[in-house]
Amino acid sequence: MKISVDRLRQFVALPADPREVRVLFDDLGLEVKRVHADAAFGTCFTLELLANRGDHHGYAGLATEVRGRTAGGVCLPEVASLVVGPPPVELIDEAGELLLTYTATLLERSGSTSELDPEELLPILASGQEAVSAPVDATNVANLEFGQPTHAFDADCIDGAVIIRVAKPGEKAWPLFAKEPVTLPLGALVIADRSKVLAIAGVIGCEESKTTAATKRILLESATFDPVAVRKAARGLNVHTDSSARFERGGDPSAPLVGAGRVVHLLERHGWKRVGTTGVIGQWRDPARVITVSARALGLFLDHPLTATEAADRLRRYGFAVVEDGDALSVRVPTHRLWDVENFADLAEELAKSIGYNATAEGLPPVAMGSQPSASEQAKDRVDEVLVGNGFFEVFTDGFYARDVRERLGLSEGHALWSHVETDNAIDRGYSLLKNNTLAQAVDAVAVNLRLHTKAIRAFEWTRTFHPRGEGTAPDERKTLWAIACGAAPGASWAHDDRVADVHLAVGLVAEIAVELGLALTVGAPDPTHSLASLLHPNRQAAVRLGDQVVGVLGEVHPTVLTGFKIKRERPVYLQLDQDALLRAGAPAPFVEPPEVQVVTRDLAFTLPHRFAAADVAAVLATGPGVASVGVADSFAHEQDGKPVRTITYTLAFAPERTPTAEELNELVASLIQAVHERFGAQGVSLRA
Amino acid sequence: MAAATAEIDAHKAIVEAAAVAARLDAEWLDLSMPGTAPLRGARHPLTVVEARCLAVLRQLGFTVVDGPEVETAYYNFDALNIPKHHPARDMQDTFWVSGGLLLRSHTTTVQARVLQSKPPLPIRVASMGRVYRNEAVDATHLAMFHQFEGIWIDRGLTFAHLKGVLAFVAKSLYGDHRVRFKPKFYPYTEPSVGVDLACTVCDTAGCDACHGAGWVTILGAGMVHPNVFREFGYDPAEVSGIAFGLGTARMAAQAAGVHKIRSLYETDLRVHAALRGAR
């Protein structure tokens, strides 16, 4: 809402300096989004009004809010005193409780008419609207001044009675400014005559009954409608007007005569005159809501010294009628606040605003003890540290994606990842499916960065996937950590430290995470039932297990998946871990004192046949007496007898109780070689000469 | 003899020094070359901001709770005093998902679940995470972003306590900048409060950074609405509560000097590398 500060000064006293007015407005919750210095209208404010305060949608309401703080008076514009009596046309209420109050006043031209004066037009011109004609302008001015929407019909376009009713199924109306008639939303409240819809109640008038330069008689409507009915109609039509904004927040059912009176006053100054009396119908009766509160309790709540008299005085400034009885206040809620004032807290808010939110006391409640991060929060931090230390950047991806992700992943119906939780009303097709996997977005992140010529790609995310569990049942939300790496490690390529990320990086990450969390995570045989099994390279994937439970998967992304994301050459490696399993309390490894004797090392190279796991040989070597550790020093792929083999060089560290002689050590090594041959010799494992 | 020995030693020293000098000269390295330490990645700026907020709240005894992202309308709206067709539902264009469920539009849903579980008083919990709005994405609007909320329920909490907690949080996060409180409307709190921080660039004079306002809103808060208490079986005459929410996405953007919040949600790692240095 855009207002003229100078115009508002005619309603209520304001500080002379517009900057102080702005501070006051902000302090009252009338947030000034923009200040305009207008040559014609002086300082104007664009206000962001509170969503629950329909009464702020007019100068009078704003003035009342200011008065609540500053005391003093509010000066309202002149209003014609309307005489209620037989309606000028027959009024029929078929809307029941949806119609609160409806008034109809007939005016007709009386000799020559004129447009409104510039001074009268100021509220609408300052708001950015244009003057149209005296009848239309008068209704707009009244709305801006009093926050009471009114509407002028060409009375000679009305066919018989005026009926307030719910739209019939499939019924059409031609709203003002629309190119053609539109079908009305189900349940919309309309103002109609015997043959057509005259207006969508509280939202907008219609073309067929609008006033024109030729209009001789006006039927002036001033009413209040059920807020929800107006809201439904406005949303259904996607038409949002000043009137609907006002009514949706709850109109003042006692205000229609005031609003109509203001319009009549303006038009009577410009050549129009009333005909007959004003008809009033409607279901609304003032509930006379009274809230009884203790002034002392209000004072305690605000931590502000507050006598009953002061509290009553402050509330009266907002229009509340207050009866004091010692500490007890009986507070009668005015009709313009029936929609938002119901209880103690509402009155406390009024008083806080009157005193000033920044003028009341503040203090921390007593706090006995702070708190520490939970074990899972600490565990998450440690995992972050592993990943960040290895060059990974945390990212956040959407909780959903487009339907074509199935195609990009190469999924077919029946695949474990085919079924998704779907959004019903997404305004963008990119939001169609709640994600049931994180691989798609991880690979997409790689594709994005490759397009941007980023060579070292390392990203991770803590997120959730959603898995349907049946209609009407909340989906299974699984918390997941994923990480993806592609290309060289981030850093200086000139030092030739540019080994491309491969599955061994993922294996190493799991090992580091296991150490950090004290979890016995192992990387081993793939789990063919895992939902990602078919989306990773069949011979370059592994399952991550905690005990017997599969808690993750790692592997190189399957080439067909990469094709779906237009990745041609690169081989991203992907890691996914179940967050809940990962962040469960681990048991840190017990400290083992390093041996005091000099560690002796020996390298042993074994040639392993294709697909033979190096760890199996290492496991046998580790069983040797005095063997403290078995490491891998080198891996060399080559051919032997025309078959692909690998030669693995293991580094054995011996830490015996005493330093062995050379002979003893040779004997020990020979026994280990023998053990490996006995165990795996038949499978083709042999000592490399 | 002694003189000859001394002369030999002197020559020896000269020769050795020359040898060392020659070796050192040969070992010259170009230290203008880029360093070779492995480059670290970074946590997301949002995670960093959340950690800062949590550290502040932990001083007051808050713990973290979590909740589902797919919710019922009950927890997202009805239980929080947002009935059907309430104007506040317009403030949060909702993603509805199959089965009449929805993607939570705020993390206040977690607070509702906490209240429903009736833990012993005092309740001091923080919830954070992704929330969703069915909006077209542009520079400043996102269909998914992050929220951070806290709730403190106890007997005898007052409006003064609300202000005290908010001032403590603001000061802990932003230092000695001025803050001001202003009325706001949130359906689940009454009275509701907005907390503004004096613009760190212009100190209320008004500048481009604060769009001329002189103040930047950092917090939305309020006293828990009596209807919310009643919904979960609490007597609002006996129990009161403080609730507040921080726009962590905006905080992270401000801290890093990012003008378009959308940048925070991109997977372009050039952005994240730049953010690492900027925060």
XYZ file of N, CA and C in Angstrom, chain A residues 52-56 60-61 64-65 67 146 246 249-255 284 286 316-320 333-341 350:
108
model
N -2.385 -9.989 9.046
C -3.634 -10.212 9.785
C -4.389 -8.913 10.070
N -3.909 -7.811 9.538
C -4.512 -6.536 9.916
C -5.180 -5.861 8.725
N -6.399 -6.292 8.447
C -7.162 -5.660 7.385
C -7.432 -4.197 7.686
N -7.553 -3.871 8.967
C -7.894 -2.492 9.321
C -6.769 -1.515 8.996
N -5.583 -2.013 8.700
C -4.488 -1.118 8.306
C -4.571 -0.706 6.837
N -7.517 5.732 7.837
C -8.137 5.793 9.170
C -7.544 4.726 10.084
N -7.355 3.531 9.535
C -6.771 2.449 10.331
C -5.335 2.747 10.716
N -5.355 5.256 13.462
C -5.699 4.656 14.752
C -4.487 3.945 15.352
N -3.722 3.296 14.506
C -2.519 2.608 14.987
C -1.518 3.623 15.538
N -2.252 6.559 16.737
C -2.815 7.110 17.976
C -2.579 6.174 19.151
N -10.963 4.882 4.431
C -11.596 4.176 5.555
C -11.338 2.678 5.548
N -8.378 -6.448 1.350
C -9.021 -5.943 2.575
C -9.969 -6.991 3.164
N -8.728 -10.276 4.870
C -8.211 -10.145 6.236
C -9.319 -9.840 7.247
N -10.533 -9.821 6.765
C -11.669 -9.608 7.655
C -12.096 -8.153 7.680
N -13.210 -7.878 7.037
C -13.722 -6.505 7.025
C -14.449 -6.183 8.313
N -14.651 -4.901 8.521
C -15.403 -4.453 9.699
C -16.880 -4.475 9.341
N -17.655 -5.393 9.920
C -19.062 -5.519 9.513
C -19.897 -4.293 9.870
N -19.360 -3.428 10.702
C -20.140 -2.239 11.070
C -19.755 -1.035 10.214
N -18.808 -1.225 9.296
C -18.276 -0.084 8.559
C -18.961 0.233 7.227
N -24.870 -10.574 9.963
C -23.932 -10.294 11.038
C -24.596 -9.605 12.238
N -23.161 -8.178 16.087
C -21.951 -7.950 16.882
C -21.916 -8.939 18.055
N -7.881 1.936 25.028
C -8.963 2.783 24.473
C -8.495 3.518 23.224
N -7.201 3.847 23.181
C -6.703 4.561 21.997
C -6.879 3.744 20.724
N -6.905 2.421 20.877
C -7.085 1.555 19.692
C -8.555 1.298 19.397
N -9.417 1.829 20.229
C -10.839 1.642 19.985
C -11.496 0.626 20.901
N -10.737 0.052 21.837
C -11.329 -0.891 22.783
C -12.118 -0.110 23.827
N -14.014 -5.718 22.555
C -13.259 -5.644 21.298
C -14.078 -4.878 20.260
N -13.489 -3.863 19.652
C -14.242 -3.118 18.630
C -14.456 -3.980 17.393
N -15.446 -3.613 16.616
C -15.812 -4.462 15.475
C -14.696 -4.551 14.437
N -13.860 -3.542 14.362
C -12.807 -3.615 13.345
C -11.645 -4.501 13.787
N -11.696 -5.022 15.022
C -10.632 -5.898 15.500
C -11.155 -7.296 15.869
N -12.400 -7.580 15.483
C -12.956 -8.884 15.871
C -12.200 -10.051 15.254
N -11.540 -9.769 14.138
C -10.874 -10.864 13.434
C -9.532 -11.237 14.044
N -8.934 -10.334 14.825
C -7.579 -10.642 15.274
C -7.357 -10.473 16.780
N -8.354 -10.043 17.508
C -8.156 -9.887 18.952
C -9.115 -10.822 19.687
N -1.151 -5.403 21.915
C -1.599 -4.020 21.754
C -0.847 -3.098 22.701
